[in-house]
PDB file of C-alpha atoms in Angstrom:
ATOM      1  CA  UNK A   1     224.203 144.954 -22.224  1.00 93.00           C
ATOM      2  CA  UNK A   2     220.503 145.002 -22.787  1.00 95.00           C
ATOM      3  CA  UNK A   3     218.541 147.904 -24.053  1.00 94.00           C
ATOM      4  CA  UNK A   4     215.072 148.472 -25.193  1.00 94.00           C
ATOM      5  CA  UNK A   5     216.052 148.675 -28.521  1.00 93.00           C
ATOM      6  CA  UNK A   6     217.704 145.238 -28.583  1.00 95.00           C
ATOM      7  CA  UNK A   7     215.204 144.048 -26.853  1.00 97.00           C
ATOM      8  CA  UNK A   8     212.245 145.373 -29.175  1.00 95.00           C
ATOM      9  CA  UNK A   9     214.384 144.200 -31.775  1.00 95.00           C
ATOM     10  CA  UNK A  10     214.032 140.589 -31.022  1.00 96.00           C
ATOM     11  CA  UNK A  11     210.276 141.040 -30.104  1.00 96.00           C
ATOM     12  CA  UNK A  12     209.906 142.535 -33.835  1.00 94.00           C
ATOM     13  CA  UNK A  13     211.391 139.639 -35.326  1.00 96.00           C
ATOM     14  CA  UNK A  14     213.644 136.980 -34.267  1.00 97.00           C
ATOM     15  CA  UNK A  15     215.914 137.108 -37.115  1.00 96.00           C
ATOM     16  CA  UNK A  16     216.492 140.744 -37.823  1.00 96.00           C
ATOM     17  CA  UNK A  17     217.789 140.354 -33.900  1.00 97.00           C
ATOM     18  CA  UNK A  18     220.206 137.423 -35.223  1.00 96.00           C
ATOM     19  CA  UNK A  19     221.218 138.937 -38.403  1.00 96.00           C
ATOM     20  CA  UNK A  20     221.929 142.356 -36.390  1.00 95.00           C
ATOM     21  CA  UNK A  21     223.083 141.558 -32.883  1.00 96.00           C
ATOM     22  CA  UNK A  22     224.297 137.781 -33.414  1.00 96.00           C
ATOM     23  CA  UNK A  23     225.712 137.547 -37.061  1.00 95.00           C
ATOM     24  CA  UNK A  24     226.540 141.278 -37.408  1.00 94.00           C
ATOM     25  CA  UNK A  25     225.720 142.003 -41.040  1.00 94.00           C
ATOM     26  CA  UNK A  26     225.667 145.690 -42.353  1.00 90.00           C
ATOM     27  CA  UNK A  27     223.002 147.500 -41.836  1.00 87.00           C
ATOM     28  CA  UNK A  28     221.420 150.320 -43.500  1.00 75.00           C
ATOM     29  CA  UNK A  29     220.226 153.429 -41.510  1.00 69.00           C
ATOM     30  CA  UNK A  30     216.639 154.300 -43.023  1.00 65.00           C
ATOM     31  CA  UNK A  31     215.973 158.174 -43.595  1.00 63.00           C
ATOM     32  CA  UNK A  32     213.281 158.468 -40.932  1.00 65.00           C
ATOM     33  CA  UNK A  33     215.953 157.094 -37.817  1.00 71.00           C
ATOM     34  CA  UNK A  34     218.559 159.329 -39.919  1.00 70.00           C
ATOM     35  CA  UNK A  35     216.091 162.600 -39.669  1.00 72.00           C
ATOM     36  CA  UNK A  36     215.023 161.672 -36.237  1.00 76.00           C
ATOM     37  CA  UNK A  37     218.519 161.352 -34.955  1.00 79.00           C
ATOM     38  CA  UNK A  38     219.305 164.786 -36.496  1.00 78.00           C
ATOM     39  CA  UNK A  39     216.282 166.543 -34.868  1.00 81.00           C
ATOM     40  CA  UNK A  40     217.352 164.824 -31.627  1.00 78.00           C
ATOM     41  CA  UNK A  41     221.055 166.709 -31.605  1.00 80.00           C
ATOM     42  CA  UNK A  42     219.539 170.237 -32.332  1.00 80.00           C
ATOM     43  CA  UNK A  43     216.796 169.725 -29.317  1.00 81.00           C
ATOM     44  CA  UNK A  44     220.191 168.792 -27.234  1.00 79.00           C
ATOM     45  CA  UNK A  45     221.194 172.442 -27.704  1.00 74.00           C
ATOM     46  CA  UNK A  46     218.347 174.648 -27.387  1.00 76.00           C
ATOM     47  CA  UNK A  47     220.410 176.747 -25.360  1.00 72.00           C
ATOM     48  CA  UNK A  48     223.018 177.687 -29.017  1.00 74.00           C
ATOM     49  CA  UNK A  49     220.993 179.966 -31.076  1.00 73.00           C
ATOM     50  CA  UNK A  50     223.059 178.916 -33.867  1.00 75.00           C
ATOM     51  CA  UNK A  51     222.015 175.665 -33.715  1.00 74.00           C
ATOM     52  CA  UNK A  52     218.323 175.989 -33.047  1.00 74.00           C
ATOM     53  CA  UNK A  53     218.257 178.781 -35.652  1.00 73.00           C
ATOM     54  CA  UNK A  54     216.183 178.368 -39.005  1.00 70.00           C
ATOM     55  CA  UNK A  55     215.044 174.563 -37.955  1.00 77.00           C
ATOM     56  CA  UNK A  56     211.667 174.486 -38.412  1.00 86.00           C
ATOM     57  CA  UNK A  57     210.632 171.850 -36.228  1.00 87.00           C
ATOM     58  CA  UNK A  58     212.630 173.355 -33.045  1.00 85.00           C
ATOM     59  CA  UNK A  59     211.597 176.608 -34.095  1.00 87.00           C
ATOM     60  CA  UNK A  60     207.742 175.924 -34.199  1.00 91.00           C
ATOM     61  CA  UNK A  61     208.505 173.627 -31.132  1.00 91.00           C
ATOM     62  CA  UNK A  62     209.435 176.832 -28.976  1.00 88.00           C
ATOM     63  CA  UNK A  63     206.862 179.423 -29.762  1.00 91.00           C
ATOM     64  CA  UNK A  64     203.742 176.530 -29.059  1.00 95.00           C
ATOM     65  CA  UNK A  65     202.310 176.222 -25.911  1.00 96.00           C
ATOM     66  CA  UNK A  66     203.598 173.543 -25.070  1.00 94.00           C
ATOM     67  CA  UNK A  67     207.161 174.658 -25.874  1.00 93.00           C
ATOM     68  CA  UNK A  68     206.459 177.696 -23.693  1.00 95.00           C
ATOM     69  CA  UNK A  69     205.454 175.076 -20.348  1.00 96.00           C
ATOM     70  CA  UNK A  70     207.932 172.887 -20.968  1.00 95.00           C
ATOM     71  CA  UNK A  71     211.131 175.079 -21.774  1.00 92.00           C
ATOM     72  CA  UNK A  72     212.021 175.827 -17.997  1.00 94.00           C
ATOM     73  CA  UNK A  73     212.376 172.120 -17.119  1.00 95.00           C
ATOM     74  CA  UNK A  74     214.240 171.801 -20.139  1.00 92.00           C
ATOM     75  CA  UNK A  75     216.479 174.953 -19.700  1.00 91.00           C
ATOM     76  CA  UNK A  76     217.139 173.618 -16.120  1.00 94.00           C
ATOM     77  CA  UNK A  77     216.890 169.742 -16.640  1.00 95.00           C
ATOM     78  CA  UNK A  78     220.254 167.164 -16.907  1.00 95.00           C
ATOM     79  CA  UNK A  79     220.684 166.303 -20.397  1.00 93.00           C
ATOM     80  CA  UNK A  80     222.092 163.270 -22.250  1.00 93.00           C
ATOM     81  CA  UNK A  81     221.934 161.202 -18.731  1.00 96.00           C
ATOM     82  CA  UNK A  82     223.911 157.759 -19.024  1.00 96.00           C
ATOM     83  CA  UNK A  83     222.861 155.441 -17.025  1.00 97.00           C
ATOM     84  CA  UNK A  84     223.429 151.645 -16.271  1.00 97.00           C
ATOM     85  CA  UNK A  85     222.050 148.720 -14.377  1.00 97.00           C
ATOM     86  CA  UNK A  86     224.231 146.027 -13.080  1.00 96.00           C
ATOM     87  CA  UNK A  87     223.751 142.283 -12.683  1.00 95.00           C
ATOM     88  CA  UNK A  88     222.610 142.496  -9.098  1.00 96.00           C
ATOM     89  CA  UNK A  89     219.843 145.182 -10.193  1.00 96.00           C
ATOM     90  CA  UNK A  90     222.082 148.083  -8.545  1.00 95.00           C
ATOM     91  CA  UNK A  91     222.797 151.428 -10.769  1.00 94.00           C
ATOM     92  CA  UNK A  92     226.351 151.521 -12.337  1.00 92.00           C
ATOM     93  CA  UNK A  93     228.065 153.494 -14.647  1.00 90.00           C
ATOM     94  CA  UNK A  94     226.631 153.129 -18.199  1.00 93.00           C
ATOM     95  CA  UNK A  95     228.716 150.514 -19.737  1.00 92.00           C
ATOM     96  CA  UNK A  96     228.648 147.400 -21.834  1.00 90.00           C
ATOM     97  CA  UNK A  97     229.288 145.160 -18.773  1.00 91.00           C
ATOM     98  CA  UNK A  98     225.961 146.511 -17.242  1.00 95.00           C
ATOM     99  CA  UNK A  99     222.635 144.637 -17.234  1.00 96.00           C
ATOM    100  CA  UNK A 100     220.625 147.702 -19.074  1.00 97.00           C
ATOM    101  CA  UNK A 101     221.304 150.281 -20.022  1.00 96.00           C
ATOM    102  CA  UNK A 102     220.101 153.656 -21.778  1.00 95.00           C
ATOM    103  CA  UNK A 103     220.488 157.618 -22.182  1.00 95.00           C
ATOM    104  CA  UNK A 104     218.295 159.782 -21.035  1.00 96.00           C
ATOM    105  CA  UNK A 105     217.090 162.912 -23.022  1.00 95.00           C
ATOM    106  CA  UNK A 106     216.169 164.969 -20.141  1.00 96.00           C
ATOM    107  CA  UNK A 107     216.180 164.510 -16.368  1.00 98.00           C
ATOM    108  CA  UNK A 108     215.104 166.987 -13.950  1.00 97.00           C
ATOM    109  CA  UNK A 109     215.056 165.233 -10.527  1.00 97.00           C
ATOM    110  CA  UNK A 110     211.847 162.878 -10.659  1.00 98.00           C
ATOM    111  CA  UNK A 111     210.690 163.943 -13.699  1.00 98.00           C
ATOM    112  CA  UNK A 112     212.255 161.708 -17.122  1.00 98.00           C
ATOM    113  CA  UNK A 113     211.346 163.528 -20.162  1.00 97.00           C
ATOM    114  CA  UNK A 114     212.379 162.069 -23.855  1.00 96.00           C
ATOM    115  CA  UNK A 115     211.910 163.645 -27.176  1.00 94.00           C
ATOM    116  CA  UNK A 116     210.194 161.783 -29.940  1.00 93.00           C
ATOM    117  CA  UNK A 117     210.135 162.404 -33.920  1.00 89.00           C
ATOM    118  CA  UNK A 118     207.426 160.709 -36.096  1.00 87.00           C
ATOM    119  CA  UNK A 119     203.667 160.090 -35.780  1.00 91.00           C
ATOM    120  CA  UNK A 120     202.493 161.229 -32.281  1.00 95.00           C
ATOM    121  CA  UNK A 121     200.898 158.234 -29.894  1.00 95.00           C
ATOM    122  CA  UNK A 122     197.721 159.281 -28.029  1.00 96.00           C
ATOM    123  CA  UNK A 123     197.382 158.361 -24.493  1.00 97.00           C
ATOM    124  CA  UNK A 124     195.817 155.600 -24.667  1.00 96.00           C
ATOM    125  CA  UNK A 125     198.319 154.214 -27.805  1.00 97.00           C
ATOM    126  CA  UNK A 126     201.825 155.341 -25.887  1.00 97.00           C
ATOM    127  CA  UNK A 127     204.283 152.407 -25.299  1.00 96.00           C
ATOM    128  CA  UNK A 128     205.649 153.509 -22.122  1.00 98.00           C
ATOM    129  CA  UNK A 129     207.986 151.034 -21.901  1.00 97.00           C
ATOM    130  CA  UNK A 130     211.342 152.578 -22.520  1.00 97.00           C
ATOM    131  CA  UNK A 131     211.162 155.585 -19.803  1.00 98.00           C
ATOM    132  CA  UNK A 132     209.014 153.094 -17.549  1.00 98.00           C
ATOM    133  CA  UNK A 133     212.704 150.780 -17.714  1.00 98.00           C
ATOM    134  CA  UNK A 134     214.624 154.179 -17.262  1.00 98.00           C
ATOM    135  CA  UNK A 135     212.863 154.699 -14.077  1.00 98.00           C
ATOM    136  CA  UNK A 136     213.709 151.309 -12.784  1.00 98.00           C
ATOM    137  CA  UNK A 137     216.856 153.266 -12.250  1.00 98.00           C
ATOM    138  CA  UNK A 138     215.861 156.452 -11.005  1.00 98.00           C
ATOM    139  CA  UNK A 139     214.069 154.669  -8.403  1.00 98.00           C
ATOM    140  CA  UNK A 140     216.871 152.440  -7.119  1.00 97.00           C
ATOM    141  CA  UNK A 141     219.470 155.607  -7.594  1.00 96.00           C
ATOM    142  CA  UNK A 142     217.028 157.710  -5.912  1.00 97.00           C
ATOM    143  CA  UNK A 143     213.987 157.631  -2.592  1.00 97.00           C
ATOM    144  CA  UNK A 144     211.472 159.096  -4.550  1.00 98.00           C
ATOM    145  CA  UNK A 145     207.879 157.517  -3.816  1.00 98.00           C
ATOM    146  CA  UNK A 146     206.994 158.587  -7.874  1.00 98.00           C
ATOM    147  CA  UNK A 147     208.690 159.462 -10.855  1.00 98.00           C
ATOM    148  CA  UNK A 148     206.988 161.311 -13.829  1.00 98.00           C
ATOM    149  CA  UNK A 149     208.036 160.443 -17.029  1.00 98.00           C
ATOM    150  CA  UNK A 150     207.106 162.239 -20.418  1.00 98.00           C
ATOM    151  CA  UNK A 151     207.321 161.359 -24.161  1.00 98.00           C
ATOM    152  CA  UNK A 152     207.350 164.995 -26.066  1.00 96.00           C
ATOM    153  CA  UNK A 153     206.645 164.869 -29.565  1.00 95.00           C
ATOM    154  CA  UNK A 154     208.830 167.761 -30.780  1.00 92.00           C
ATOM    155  CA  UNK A 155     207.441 167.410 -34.619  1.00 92.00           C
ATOM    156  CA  UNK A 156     203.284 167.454 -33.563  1.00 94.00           C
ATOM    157  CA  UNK A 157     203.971 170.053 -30.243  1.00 94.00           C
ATOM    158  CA  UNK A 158     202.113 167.352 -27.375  1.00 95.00           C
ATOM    159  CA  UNK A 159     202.972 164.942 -25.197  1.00 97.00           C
ATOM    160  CA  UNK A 160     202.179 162.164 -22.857  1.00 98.00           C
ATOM    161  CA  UNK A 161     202.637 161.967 -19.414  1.00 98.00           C
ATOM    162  CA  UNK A 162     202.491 159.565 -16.259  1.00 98.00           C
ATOM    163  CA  UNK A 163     203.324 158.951 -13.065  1.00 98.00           C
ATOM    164  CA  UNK A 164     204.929 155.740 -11.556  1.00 98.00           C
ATOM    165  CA  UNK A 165     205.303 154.681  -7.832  1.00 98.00           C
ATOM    166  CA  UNK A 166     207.721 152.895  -5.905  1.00 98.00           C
ATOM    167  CA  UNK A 167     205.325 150.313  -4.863  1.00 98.00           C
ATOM    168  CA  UNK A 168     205.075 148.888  -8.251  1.00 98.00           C
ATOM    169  CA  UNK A 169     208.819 148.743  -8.774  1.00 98.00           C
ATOM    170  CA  UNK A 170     209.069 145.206  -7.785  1.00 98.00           C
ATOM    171  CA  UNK A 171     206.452 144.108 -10.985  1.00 98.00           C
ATOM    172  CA  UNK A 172     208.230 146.848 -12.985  1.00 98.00           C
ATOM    173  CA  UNK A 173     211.783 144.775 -12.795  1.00 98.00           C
ATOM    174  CA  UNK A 174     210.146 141.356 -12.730  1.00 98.00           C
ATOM    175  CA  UNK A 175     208.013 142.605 -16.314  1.00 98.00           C
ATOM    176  CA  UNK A 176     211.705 143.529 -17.622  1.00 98.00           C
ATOM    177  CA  UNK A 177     213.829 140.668 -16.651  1.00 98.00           C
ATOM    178  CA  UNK A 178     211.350 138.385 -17.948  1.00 98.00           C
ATOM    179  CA  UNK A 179     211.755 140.322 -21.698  1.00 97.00           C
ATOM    180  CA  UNK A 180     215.884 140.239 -21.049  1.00 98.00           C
ATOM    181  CA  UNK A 181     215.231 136.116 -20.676  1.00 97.00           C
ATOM    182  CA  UNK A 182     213.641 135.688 -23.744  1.00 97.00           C
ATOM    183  CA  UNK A 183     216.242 137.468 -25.702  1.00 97.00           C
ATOM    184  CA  UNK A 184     218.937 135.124 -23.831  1.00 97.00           C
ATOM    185  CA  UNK A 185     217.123 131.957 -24.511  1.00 97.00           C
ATOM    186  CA  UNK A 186     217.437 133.109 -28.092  1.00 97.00           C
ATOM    187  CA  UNK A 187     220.506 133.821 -28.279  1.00 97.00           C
ATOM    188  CA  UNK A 188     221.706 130.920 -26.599  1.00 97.00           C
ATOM    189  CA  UNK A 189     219.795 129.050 -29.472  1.00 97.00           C
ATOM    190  CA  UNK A 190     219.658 131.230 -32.660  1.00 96.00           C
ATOM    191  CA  UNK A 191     217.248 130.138 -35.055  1.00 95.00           C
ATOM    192  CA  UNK A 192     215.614 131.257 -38.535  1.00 93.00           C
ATOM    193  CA  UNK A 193     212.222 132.513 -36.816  1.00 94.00           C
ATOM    194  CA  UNK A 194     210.650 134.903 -38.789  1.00 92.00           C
ATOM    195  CA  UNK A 195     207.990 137.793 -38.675  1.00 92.00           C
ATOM    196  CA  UNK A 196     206.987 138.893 -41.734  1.00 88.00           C
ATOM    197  CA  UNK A 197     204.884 142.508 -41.506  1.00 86.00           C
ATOM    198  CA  UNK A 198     204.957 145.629 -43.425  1.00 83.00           C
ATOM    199  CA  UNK A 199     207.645 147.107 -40.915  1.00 83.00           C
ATOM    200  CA  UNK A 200     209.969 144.943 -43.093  1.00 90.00           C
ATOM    201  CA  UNK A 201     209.956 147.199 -46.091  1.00 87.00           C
ATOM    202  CA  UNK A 202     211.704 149.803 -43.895  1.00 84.00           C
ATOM    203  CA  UNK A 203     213.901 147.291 -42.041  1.00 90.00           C
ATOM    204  CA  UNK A 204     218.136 148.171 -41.741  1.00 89.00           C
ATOM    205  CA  UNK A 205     218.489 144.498 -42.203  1.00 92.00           C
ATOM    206  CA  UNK A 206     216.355 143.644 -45.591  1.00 90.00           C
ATOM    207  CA  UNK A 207     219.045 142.779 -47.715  1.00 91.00           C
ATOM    208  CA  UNK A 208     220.627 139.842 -45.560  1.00 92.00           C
ATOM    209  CA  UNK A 209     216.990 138.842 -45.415  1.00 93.00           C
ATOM    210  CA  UNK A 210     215.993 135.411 -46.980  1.00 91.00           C
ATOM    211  CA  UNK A 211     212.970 136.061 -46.695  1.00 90.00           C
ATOM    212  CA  UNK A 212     212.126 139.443 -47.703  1.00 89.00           C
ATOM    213  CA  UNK A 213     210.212 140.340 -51.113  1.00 78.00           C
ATOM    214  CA  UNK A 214     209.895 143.988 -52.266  1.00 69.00           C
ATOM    215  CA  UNK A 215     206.389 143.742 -51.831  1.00 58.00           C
ATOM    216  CA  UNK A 216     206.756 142.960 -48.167  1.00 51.00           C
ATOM    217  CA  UNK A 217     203.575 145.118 -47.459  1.00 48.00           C
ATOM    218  CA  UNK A 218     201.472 142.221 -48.578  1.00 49.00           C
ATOM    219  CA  UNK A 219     201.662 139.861 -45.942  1.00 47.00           C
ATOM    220  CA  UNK A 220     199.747 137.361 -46.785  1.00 46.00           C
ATOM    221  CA  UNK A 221     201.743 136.329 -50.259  1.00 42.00           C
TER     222      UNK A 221
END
């Protein structure tokens, strides 16, 4: 099964997407996806004051603004959605058999909202890429003519919103399928391609690396 992050993976670098979904080495969890995750599974129960209580983030979260407009969609919204995509581009049950697949942090009927730790995106900088693919399957489990979808950054109390339409679906599923093909040509033939940035100082699969250097920030050595 495909999902963004796989998919991203590979985009990142070719061989941290070998090493991690082909080879299978350990991998070590870095403290930001650790901190993020942790933030993620007290926002999933906003509605247990014990949970929610004394977390600064969530806490600061609900008495902004933007806490205050969003909390009735989130009060009344689905949460932790599974969803899947089958072969013949048909929704199914999430599962590893599926085409894509993905959970959803909040849905409340056309509207697919996800939470998001770390440095807020502006407008203009949002990747809209993963709830853009979970919409895909809203649209063929669904007849809306539009789905919103919105990225909420719980940590920096904004977000970013947009609307999709129906009539672009077709380019929306061609845009992803042709991403799923170039993982699949990879993996079909693994190789040693490399991407050497400054991402790789915080990568979760450094130490299987042959090519990593402590000093990976300077990427031109």
């Amino acid at each position: 099964m495909y999902s963004l992050s796989k998919v991203q993976c590979f985009e990142q670098c070719p061989l941290k997407y070998r090493l991690k979904y082909i080879d299978k080495v350990e991998t070590e969890r870095n403290v930001a996806c650790k901190r993020g995750s942790e933030i993620h599974k007290v926002f999933e129960h906003l509605d247990n004051p014990e949970m929610t209580k004394g977390v600064s983030v969530v806490e600061n979260f609900l008495n902004s603004e933007i806490g205050k407009e969003l909390l009735p969609i989130i009060k009344n919204a689905q949460k932790e959605v599974k969803f899947g995509i089958d072969k013949e581009l048909k929704p199914s049950k999430y599962s590893p058999k599926s085409l894509f697949g993905g959970i959803i942090d909040l849905l409340h009927e056309n509207h697919i909202l996800d939470y998001k730790t770390g440095k807020a995106k502006t407008y203009n900088e949002q990747d809209w890429t993963q709830l853009t693919w979970y919409a895909i399957w809203l649209f063929l489990n669904s007849d809306y003519e539009e789905i919103k979808i919105t990225y909420i950054y719980v940590e920096h109390n904004v977000y970013n919103s947009k609307v999709l339409y129906r009539k672009d679906l077709e380019n929306m599923i061609k845009e992803m399928l042709r991403r799923f093909k170039n993982v699949k040509e990879f993996e079909n033939n693994p190789t040693d391609k490399h991407c050497k940035s400054y991402l790789c100082d915080w990568c979760d699969c450094k130490k299987h690396c042959p090519f990593y250097t402590d000093n990976a920030l300077n990427i031109n050595s």
